[in-house]
Amino acid sequence: MNQTETSSAGSSAVRAPKQAAASKKRVVVAMSGGVDSSVAAAIMKAAGHDVIGVTLQLYDHGSATGRKGSCCAGQDIHDARRVAEALDIPHYVLDYETRFATKVIESFAESYVAGETPIPCVTCNNEIKFRDLLDTAKDLGADVLVTGHYVQRHDTKDGPVLSRAVDADRDQSYFLFGITKEQLASLWFPIGGMQKAAVRDLARSFNLPVADKSDSQDICFVPTGKYTDVIERLKPNALDAGNIVHLDGRILGRHDGIVHYTVGQRRGIKIPAAEPLYVVRLDASKNEVVVGPRAALRTTGLMLRNVNWLGEKPLREVAADGLSLYVRMRSSQALRPALLTVEEGGAVRVDLTDGEEGIATGQACVFYADAGTEGRVLGGGYIAKTIKATNIAEEAVRNTTMAGAGR
């Protein structure tokens, strides 16, 4: 059963949760100042709910104020307030700056220092929006926390489930894999069943002052767009120079900090070679950037940590002998067939049916029940280790070495 149904507000069709038909609820809407969360608030208001708008101040936004393409900046707080006034709903700005700095920004820097490629938006969702903010919503007496994310919540006989958004280009399920079953019971996503163009049209029909506001693009706490500035400020040693090393052990040159590199990178290595070189891994313990031929990027499996499972039966039960599903290792990536296994000691492993190139630790591997455009999200975890196609990598190194010896 789909979560949403069509109702009307003025001359415009809106989509409100089916629960709206049963009773009026007190809902807290997380308002970022953008068009998506603003329309979500307007839909809740039009559906007759008791709506409270909440905007989070997450960091010192002074340097980002007015920066086009950033989110959570000073202008966004102002815009959220204007929308709340237009909708005639109460609006509060909550200072989450300290907890955001500790849980998101510090974690972001530590992950880079460890040689990983972090995804701070996932950390923010897991630690701030769907944990701390949901607790705050309950403190305000709210039944539901509403957000403007492009993802769907469906009610079934076994409880609510999470699915991809109708608008595949806007689908944000990759960033929301950490939502727990308990949290999902108190969450609504009213625009997940809509195309972006329809959301814009609704914003105009509601006369929202942000109807034509551009979407956020940058990491919110990196107003300059240069994340290494943040890392250098928090972890100055992360920019220490070190060696660029070939897979075969040869030292090829020097780098000016491993945080400037990511797995799969080709440009910017600045090492002359007969064949293109790619960053194969980052060895933080040795402060080395390890490079090799493209074939060495091929990954056949993953080991995961901090796995969240949204299926009805326990993960250990359904995946003990292997569970066929689909996964995504990047937010914009097409779904890939895979086999999910819980090993005897409890470790979670994903074997990729077709293999994949350029997978970095620290990224997420998100599980889907099928490859459909609105496929169900079964959870996910963080990539702790990549398992390489050893024979292919070794063959590539051997060929490169032999070619070098023959010159």
Short mmCIF file of C-alpha atoms in Angstrom, two decimals:
data_model
loop_
_atom_site.label_atom_id
_atom_site.label_comp_id
_atom_site.label_asym_id
_atom_site.label_seq_id
_atom_site.Cartn_x
_atom_site.Cartn_y
_atom_site.Cartn_z
CA MET A 1 0.00 0.00 0.00
CA ASN A 2 1.38 3.38 -0.96
CA GLN A 3 1.76 5.94 1.78
CA THR A 4 0.24 8.79 -0.21
CA GLU A 5 -3.10 9.78 -1.63
CA THR A 6 -4.33 12.74 -3.61
CA SER A 7 -6.28 15.51 -1.89
CA SER A 8 -6.78 19.13 -2.80
CA ALA A 9 -5.69 22.50 -1.51
CA GLY A 10 -7.13 25.37 -3.46
CA SER A 11 -6.87 24.54 -7.13
CA SER A 12 -3.81 22.31 -6.75
CA ALA A 13 -3.54 18.57 -6.28
CA VAL A 14 -1.33 17.64 -3.35
CA ARG A 15 -0.17 14.34 -1.99
CA ALA A 16 -0.59 13.75 1.72
CA PRO A 17 0.06 10.64 3.80
CA LYS A 18 -2.88 8.25 3.99
CA GLN A 19 -2.68 8.48 7.75
CA ALA A 20 -4.00 12.03 7.29
CA ALA A 21 -7.42 10.65 6.46
CA ALA A 22 -7.66 8.91 9.81
CA SER A 23 -6.89 11.73 12.19
CA LYS A 24 -5.23 15.05 12.58
CA LYS A 25 -1.69 14.70 13.86
CA ARG A 26 0.94 16.97 15.28
CA VAL A 27 3.87 16.87 12.89
CA VAL A 28 7.30 18.44 13.01
CA VAL A 29 8.68 19.31 9.58
CA ALA A 30 12.45 19.56 9.16
CA MET A 31 12.69 22.75 7.10
CA SER A 32 16.06 23.36 5.43
CA GLY A 33 14.93 26.47 3.57
CA GLY A 34 14.81 24.64 0.25
CA VAL A 35 11.85 23.98 -2.00
CA ASP A 36 11.48 20.27 -1.12
CA SER A 37 11.08 20.61 2.64
CA SER A 38 8.97 23.74 2.15
CA VAL A 39 6.51 21.85 -0.06
CA ALA A 40 6.46 19.02 2.47
CA ALA A 41 5.42 21.53 5.13
CA ALA A 42 2.78 23.03 2.84
CA ILE A 43 1.33 19.56 2.11
CA MET A 44 1.05 18.83 5.81
CA LYS A 45 -0.65 22.16 6.44
CA ALA A 46 -3.09 21.61 3.58
CA ALA A 47 -3.90 18.13 4.91
CA GLY A 48 -5.08 19.70 8.16
CA HIS A 49 -2.29 18.64 10.48
CA ASP A 50 -0.92 20.65 13.40
CA VAL A 51 2.41 21.63 11.81
CA ILE A 52 5.57 22.86 13.54
CA GLY A 53 8.53 23.91 11.41
CA VAL A 54 12.03 23.26 12.73
CA THR A 55 15.29 24.39 11.16
CA LEU A 56 18.66 23.21 12.42
CA GLN A 57 21.60 25.55 12.75
CA LEU A 58 24.40 23.08 12.21
CA TYR A 59 27.54 25.15 11.97
CA ASP A 60 28.93 28.68 11.91
CA HIS A 61 27.10 29.75 8.81
CA GLY A 62 28.56 33.25 8.52
CA SER A 63 31.11 32.38 5.85
CA ALA A 64 28.52 30.55 3.80
CA THR A 65 25.74 33.10 4.03
CA GLY A 66 24.31 33.77 0.64
CA ARG A 67 26.56 31.25 -1.10
CA LYS A 68 24.63 29.83 -4.03
CA GLY A 69 24.41 26.06 -4.00
CA SER A 70 25.13 25.50 -0.32
CA CYS A 71 22.63 24.27 2.24
CA CYS A 72 22.06 24.95 5.94
CA ALA A 73 23.53 28.43 5.47
CA GLY A 74 22.27 31.68 7.02
CA GLN A 75 20.14 32.49 3.99
CA ASP A 76 18.49 29.08 4.25
CA ILE A 77 17.43 29.72 7.83
CA HIS A 78 15.96 33.02 6.71
CA ASP A 79 14.15 31.32 3.83
CA ALA A 80 12.71 28.64 6.11
CA ARG A 81 11.36 31.37 8.38
CA ARG A 82 9.75 33.13 5.42
CA VAL A 83 8.05 29.91 4.32
CA ALA A 84 6.77 29.27 7.84
CA GLU A 85 5.30 32.78 7.91
CA ALA A 86 3.64 32.22 4.53
CA LEU A 87 2.10 28.98 5.80
CA ASP A 88 1.20 30.52 9.17
CA ILE A 89 2.92 27.80 11.19
CA PRO A 90 5.22 28.14 14.20
CA HIS A 91 8.91 27.92 13.37
CA TYR A 92 11.90 27.23 15.57
CA VAL A 93 15.63 27.34 14.91
CA LEU A 94 17.51 24.80 17.00
CA ASP A 95 21.21 25.14 17.73
CA TYR A 96 22.72 21.76 16.91
CA GLU A 97 26.11 23.24 16.13
CA THR A 98 28.08 21.44 18.84
CA ARG A 99 26.65 18.00 18.18
CA PHE A 100 27.02 18.47 14.41
CA ALA A 101 30.68 19.42 14.82
CA THR A 102 31.33 16.33 16.94
CA LYS A 103 29.26 13.74 15.12
CA VAL A 104 29.59 14.86 11.51
CA ILE A 105 32.49 17.23 10.86
CA GLU A 106 34.96 15.51 13.19
CA SER A 107 33.94 12.11 11.85
CA PHE A 108 34.36 13.40 8.28
CA ALA A 109 37.93 14.51 8.98
CA GLU A 110 38.86 11.33 10.85
CA SER A 111 37.58 9.18 8.00
CA TYR A 112 39.75 11.01 5.46
CA VAL A 113 42.78 10.74 7.73
CA ALA A 114 42.16 6.98 7.91
CA GLY A 115 42.38 6.78 4.12
CA GLU A 116 38.62 6.46 3.59
CA THR A 117 36.19 8.42 1.44
CA PRO A 118 33.40 9.48 3.80
CA ILE A 119 29.81 10.47 3.03
CA PRO A 120 28.91 13.11 5.63
CA CYS A 121 25.29 13.40 4.47
CA VAL A 122 24.69 9.82 5.62
CA THR A 123 26.31 10.54 8.98
CA CYS A 124 24.17 13.65 9.36
CA ASN A 125 20.99 11.70 8.59
CA ASN A 126 21.89 8.85 10.94
CA GLU A 127 23.21 10.88 13.85
CA ILE A 128 21.40 14.22 13.63
CA LYS A 129 18.17 14.22 11.62
CA PHE A 130 16.76 10.79 12.33
CA ARG A 131 18.10 10.42 15.83
CA ASP A 132 18.50 13.73 17.62
CA LEU A 133 15.85 15.65 15.66
CA LEU A 134 13.36 12.81 15.93
CA ASP A 135 13.89 12.80 19.69
CA THR A 136 13.32 16.56 19.73
CA ALA A 137 10.13 16.14 17.69
CA LYS A 138 8.83 13.68 20.27
CA ASP A 139 9.72 16.13 23.04
CA LEU A 140 7.50 18.66 21.23
CA GLY A 141 4.63 16.19 21.40
CA ALA A 142 4.77 15.34 17.69
CA ASP A 143 3.43 12.07 16.31
CA VAL A 144 5.49 12.28 13.16
CA LEU A 145 8.69 13.84 11.80
CA VAL A 146 8.31 14.94 8.18
CA THR A 147 11.18 15.64 5.78
CA GLY A 148 11.53 16.66 2.15
CA HIS A 149 13.64 13.67 1.14
CA TYR A 150 13.02 11.87 -2.13
CA VAL A 151 12.24 8.44 -0.73
CA GLN A 152 9.00 6.57 -0.09
CA ARG A 153 7.48 4.96 3.00
CA HIS A 154 4.83 2.31 2.36
CA ASP A 155 2.59 0.67 4.96
CA THR A 156 2.33 -3.11 4.80
CA LYS A 157 0.85 -5.83 7.02
CA ASP A 158 4.33 -6.26 8.50
CA GLY A 159 4.78 -2.56 9.18
CA PRO A 160 6.23 0.37 7.22
CA VAL A 161 8.89 -0.24 4.58
CA LEU A 162 11.26 2.12 2.77
CA SER A 163 11.41 2.34 -1.04
CA ARG A 164 13.14 4.34 -3.74
CA ALA A 165 11.55 7.58 -4.89
CA VAL A 166 9.40 7.84 -7.99
CA ASP A 167 11.83 10.38 -9.42
CA ALA A 168 14.87 8.18 -10.07
CA ASP A 169 17.09 11.19 -10.75
CA ARG A 170 16.31 12.60 -7.29
CA ASP A 171 16.16 9.36 -5.31
CA GLN A 172 17.94 9.78 -1.96
CA SER A 173 17.54 6.25 -0.62
CA TYR A 174 21.32 5.74 -0.74
CA PHE A 175 21.73 8.39 1.95
CA LEU A 176 18.91 7.04 4.14
CA PHE A 177 19.88 3.38 4.52
CA GLY A 178 20.60 3.97 8.22
CA ILE A 179 16.97 4.66 9.15
CA THR A 180 15.90 1.98 11.62
CA LYS A 181 12.55 0.19 11.72
CA GLU A 182 11.66 2.00 14.92
CA GLN A 183 12.46 5.39 13.39
CA LEU A 184 10.59 4.62 10.17
CA ALA A 185 7.38 4.17 12.14
CA SER A 186 7.51 7.90 13.01
CA LEU A 187 8.66 9.29 9.65
CA TRP A 188 6.74 10.61 6.63
CA PHE A 189 8.19 11.58 3.24
CA PRO A 190 5.33 13.32 1.40
CA ILE A 191 7.22 14.22 -1.80
CA GLY A 192 8.80 10.81 -2.41
CA GLY A 193 5.99 9.87 -4.75
CA MET A 194 6.41 12.98 -6.90
CA GLN A 195 8.61 14.17 -9.74
CA LYS A 196 10.76 17.22 -9.01
CA ALA A 197 8.89 19.29 -11.60
CA ALA A 198 5.62 18.57 -9.78
CA VAL A 199 7.19 19.68 -6.49
CA ARG A 200 8.18 22.97 -8.11
CA ASP A 201 4.65 23.39 -9.46
CA LEU A 202 3.20 22.81 -6.00
CA ALA A 203 5.58 25.36 -4.50
CA ARG A 204 4.27 27.94 -6.96
CA SER A 205 0.65 27.01 -6.36
CA PHE A 206 1.21 27.43 -2.62
CA ASN A 207 2.89 30.80 -3.32
CA LEU A 208 6.00 29.73 -1.45
CA PRO A 209 8.82 32.30 -1.59
CA VAL A 210 11.38 29.56 -2.40
CA ALA A 211 9.52 28.07 -5.37
CA ASP A 212 12.33 28.88 -7.80
CA LYS A 213 15.26 28.55 -5.40
CA SER A 214 18.13 26.44 -6.74
CA ASP A 215 18.90 23.10 -5.14
CA SER A 216 21.79 22.68 -2.70
CA GLN A 217 24.87 20.98 -4.11
CA ASP A 218 27.81 21.45 -1.78
CA ILE A 219 28.66 19.75 1.50
CA CYS A 220 27.02 22.22 3.86
CA PHE A 221 30.03 22.77 6.13
CA VAL A 222 32.43 23.29 3.22
CA PRO A 223 31.25 26.69 1.92
CA THR A 224 34.33 27.14 -0.25
CA GLY A 225 33.80 23.76 -1.89
CA LYS A 226 37.33 22.74 -0.81
CA TYR A 227 37.04 20.01 1.81
CA THR A 228 40.80 19.83 2.39
CA ASP A 229 40.60 23.23 4.10
CA VAL A 230 38.33 21.72 6.75
CA ILE A 231 40.57 18.69 7.20
CA GLU A 232 43.73 20.80 7.44
CA ARG A 233 42.12 22.91 10.15
CA LEU A 234 41.00 19.89 12.20
CA LYS A 235 43.76 17.41 11.36
CA PRO A 236 46.87 19.32 10.19
CA ASN A 237 48.99 16.15 10.01
CA ALA A 238 46.63 14.75 7.37
CA LEU A 239 48.38 16.89 4.79
CA ASP A 240 51.85 15.52 5.51
CA ALA A 241 53.79 14.52 2.41
CA GLY A 242 54.51 10.88 1.70
CA ASN A 243 55.35 8.37 -0.99
CA ILE A 244 53.39 7.36 -4.06
CA VAL A 245 54.06 3.63 -4.35
CA HIS A 246 53.34 1.17 -7.13
CA LEU A 247 51.60 -2.11 -6.28
CA ASP A 248 54.86 -3.91 -7.06
CA GLY A 249 56.63 -1.95 -4.30
CA ARG A 250 58.46 0.69 -6.37
CA ILE A 251 58.44 4.24 -5.03
CA LEU A 252 57.35 6.41 -7.94
CA GLY A 253 57.16 9.86 -6.40
CA ARG A 254 55.76 12.01 -3.61
CA HIS A 255 52.30 13.24 -2.63
CA ASP A 256 51.29 16.24 -0.50
CA GLY A 257 48.72 14.46 1.68
CA ILE A 258 46.61 11.34 1.16
CA VAL A 259 43.42 13.38 1.63
CA HIS A 260 43.99 14.79 -1.87
CA TYR A 261 43.44 11.34 -3.38
CA THR A 262 40.62 8.84 -3.66
CA VAL A 263 40.41 5.27 -4.93
CA GLY A 264 39.91 5.13 -8.69
CA GLN A 265 41.50 8.54 -9.29
CA ARG A 266 43.59 8.90 -12.44
CA ARG A 267 44.11 12.62 -12.92
CA GLY A 268 46.43 14.53 -10.62
CA ILE A 269 48.80 11.67 -9.79
CA LYS A 270 51.50 13.36 -11.88
CA ILE A 271 53.64 10.25 -12.33
CA PRO A 272 54.89 9.57 -15.88
CA ALA A 273 54.20 5.98 -16.97
CA ALA A 274 53.83 3.93 -20.15
CA GLU A 275 50.31 2.93 -19.06
CA PRO A 276 47.80 5.06 -17.10
CA LEU A 277 48.10 4.74 -13.33
CA TYR A 278 45.16 4.77 -10.93
CA VAL A 279 44.91 5.14 -7.17
CA VAL A 280 44.29 1.58 -5.97
CA ARG A 281 44.26 2.21 -2.23
CA LEU A 282 45.34 4.68 0.45
CA ASP A 283 47.55 3.29 3.20
CA ALA A 284 47.10 5.69 6.11
CA SER A 285 49.41 3.71 8.43
CA LYS A 286 52.33 4.30 6.03
CA ASN A 287 51.01 7.59 4.62
CA GLU A 288 51.24 6.08 1.15
CA VAL A 289 49.20 6.47 -2.01
CA VAL A 290 49.29 3.08 -3.74
CA VAL A 291 48.84 3.14 -7.52
CA GLY A 292 48.60 0.56 -10.26
CA PRO A 293 46.96 -0.34 -13.57
CA ARG A 294 43.21 -0.09 -14.06
CA ALA A 295 42.73 -3.83 -13.75
CA ALA A 296 43.90 -3.61 -10.13
CA LEU A 297 40.81 -1.55 -9.30
CA ARG A 298 38.53 -4.50 -9.93
CA THR A 299 36.67 -5.42 -6.75
CA THR A 300 34.67 -8.62 -6.40
CA GLY A 301 33.55 -8.38 -2.79
CA LEU A 302 33.09 -6.14 0.24
CA MET A 303 33.20 -6.52 3.99
CA LEU A 304 30.78 -4.20 5.77
CA ARG A 305 30.55 -2.60 9.20
CA ASN A 306 27.69 -0.89 11.08
CA VAL A 307 25.06 -2.71 9.04
CA ASN A 308 21.41 -1.66 9.36
CA TRP A 309 18.86 -4.26 8.27
CA LEU A 310 15.24 -3.40 7.41
CA GLY A 311 13.93 -6.84 6.45
CA GLU A 312 11.20 -8.62 8.43
CA LYS A 313 13.36 -11.59 9.44
CA PRO A 314 16.80 -11.26 11.12
CA LEU A 315 19.68 -10.73 8.70
CA ARG A 316 21.65 -13.66 10.15
CA GLU A 317 18.69 -15.93 9.38
CA VAL A 318 17.97 -14.84 5.81
CA ALA A 319 21.61 -14.45 4.71
CA ALA A 320 23.28 -17.38 6.42
CA ASP A 321 23.43 -19.28 3.12
CA GLY A 322 23.54 -16.17 0.94
CA LEU A 323 20.77 -13.75 -0.05
CA SER A 324 20.51 -12.53 -3.64
CA LEU A 325 19.69 -8.84 -3.87
CA TYR A 326 20.84 -5.62 -5.51
CA VAL A 327 23.31 -3.07 -4.16
CA ARG A 328 24.54 0.42 -4.84
CA MET A 329 27.98 1.68 -3.80
CA ARG A 330 27.56 5.25 -5.05
CA SER A 331 24.52 7.48 -4.84
CA SER A 332 24.12 7.89 -8.60
CA GLN A 333 25.14 4.36 -9.57
CA ALA A 334 22.85 1.85 -11.26
CA LEU A 335 21.92 -1.07 -9.03
CA ARG A 336 24.21 -4.10 -9.19
CA PRO A 337 23.32 -7.77 -8.53
CA ALA A 338 25.06 -9.21 -5.47
CA LEU A 339 25.02 -11.96 -2.87
CA LEU A 340 24.78 -10.93 0.79
CA THR A 341 26.19 -13.36 3.37
CA VAL A 342 26.54 -13.35 7.14
CA GLU A 343 29.66 -15.34 7.94
CA GLU A 344 30.00 -17.68 10.88
CA GLY A 345 31.55 -15.03 13.12
CA GLY A 346 28.85 -12.49 12.27
CA ALA A 347 30.81 -10.52 9.65
CA VAL A 348 28.69 -9.25 6.75
CA ARG A 349 30.03 -9.86 3.26
CA VAL A 350 28.75 -8.77 -0.16
CA ASP A 351 29.93 -10.57 -3.28
CA LEU A 352 29.43 -8.54 -6.47
CA THR A 353 28.14 -10.66 -9.32
CA ASP A 354 29.78 -8.58 -12.05
CA GLY A 355 32.55 -6.94 -10.03
CA GLU A 356 33.08 -3.18 -9.80
CA GLU A 357 35.92 -0.68 -10.20
CA GLY A 358 37.06 2.10 -7.91
CA ILE A 359 35.22 1.22 -4.70
CA ALA A 360 36.55 3.07 -1.66
CA THR A 361 36.32 2.18 2.01
CA GLY A 362 34.14 4.55 4.02
CA GLN A 363 31.46 4.64 1.33
CA ALA A 364 28.10 2.94 1.80
CA CYS A 365 26.80 -0.27 0.28
CA VAL A 366 23.01 -0.05 0.23
CA PHE A 367 20.75 -3.09 -0.20
CA TYR A 368 17.67 -3.25 -2.45
CA ALA A 369 15.18 -6.09 -2.82
CA ASP A 370 14.98 -5.66 -6.59
CA ALA A 371 16.21 -3.40 -9.38
CA GLY A 372 12.84 -1.73 -9.95
CA THR A 373 12.55 2.03 -10.13
CA GLU A 374 10.71 2.03 -6.79
CA GLY A 375 12.49 -0.98 -5.30
CA ARG A 376 12.40 -1.61 -1.58
CA VAL A 377 15.37 -0.55 0.53
CA LEU A 378 16.59 -3.38 2.78
CA GLY A 379 19.26 -1.40 4.64
CA GLY A 380 22.99 -1.18 4.14
CA GLY A 381 26.35 -0.69 5.78
CA TYR A 382 29.71 1.05 5.46
CA ILE A 383 32.46 -0.50 3.37
CA ALA A 384 35.23 -1.57 5.75
CA LYS A 385 37.29 -3.62 3.30
CA THR A 386 37.35 -4.35 -0.41
CA ILE A 387 38.10 -7.81 -1.78
CA LYS A 388 40.01 -7.65 -5.03
CA ALA A 389 39.98 -9.96 -8.02
CA THR A 390 43.46 -11.12 -7.00
CA ASN A 391 44.39 -13.01 -10.15
CA ILE A 392 43.42 -10.04 -12.35
CA ALA A 393 45.33 -7.58 -10.18
CA GLU A 394 48.42 -9.78 -9.99
CA GLU A 395 48.35 -10.34 -13.74
CA ALA A 396 48.10 -6.61 -14.33
CA VAL A 397 51.08 -5.93 -12.07
CA ARG A 398 53.08 -8.71 -13.72
CA ASN A 399 52.34 -7.36 -17.20
CA THR A 400 53.26 -3.82 -16.16
CA THR A 401 56.53 -5.00 -14.60
CA MET A 402 57.47 -7.08 -17.63
CA ALA A 403 56.71 -4.19 -19.95
CA GLY A 404 58.96 -1.96 -17.89
CA ALA A 405 61.76 -4.53 -17.91
CA GLY A 406 61.55 -4.86 -21.68
CA ARG A 407 62.07 -1.18 -22.39
#
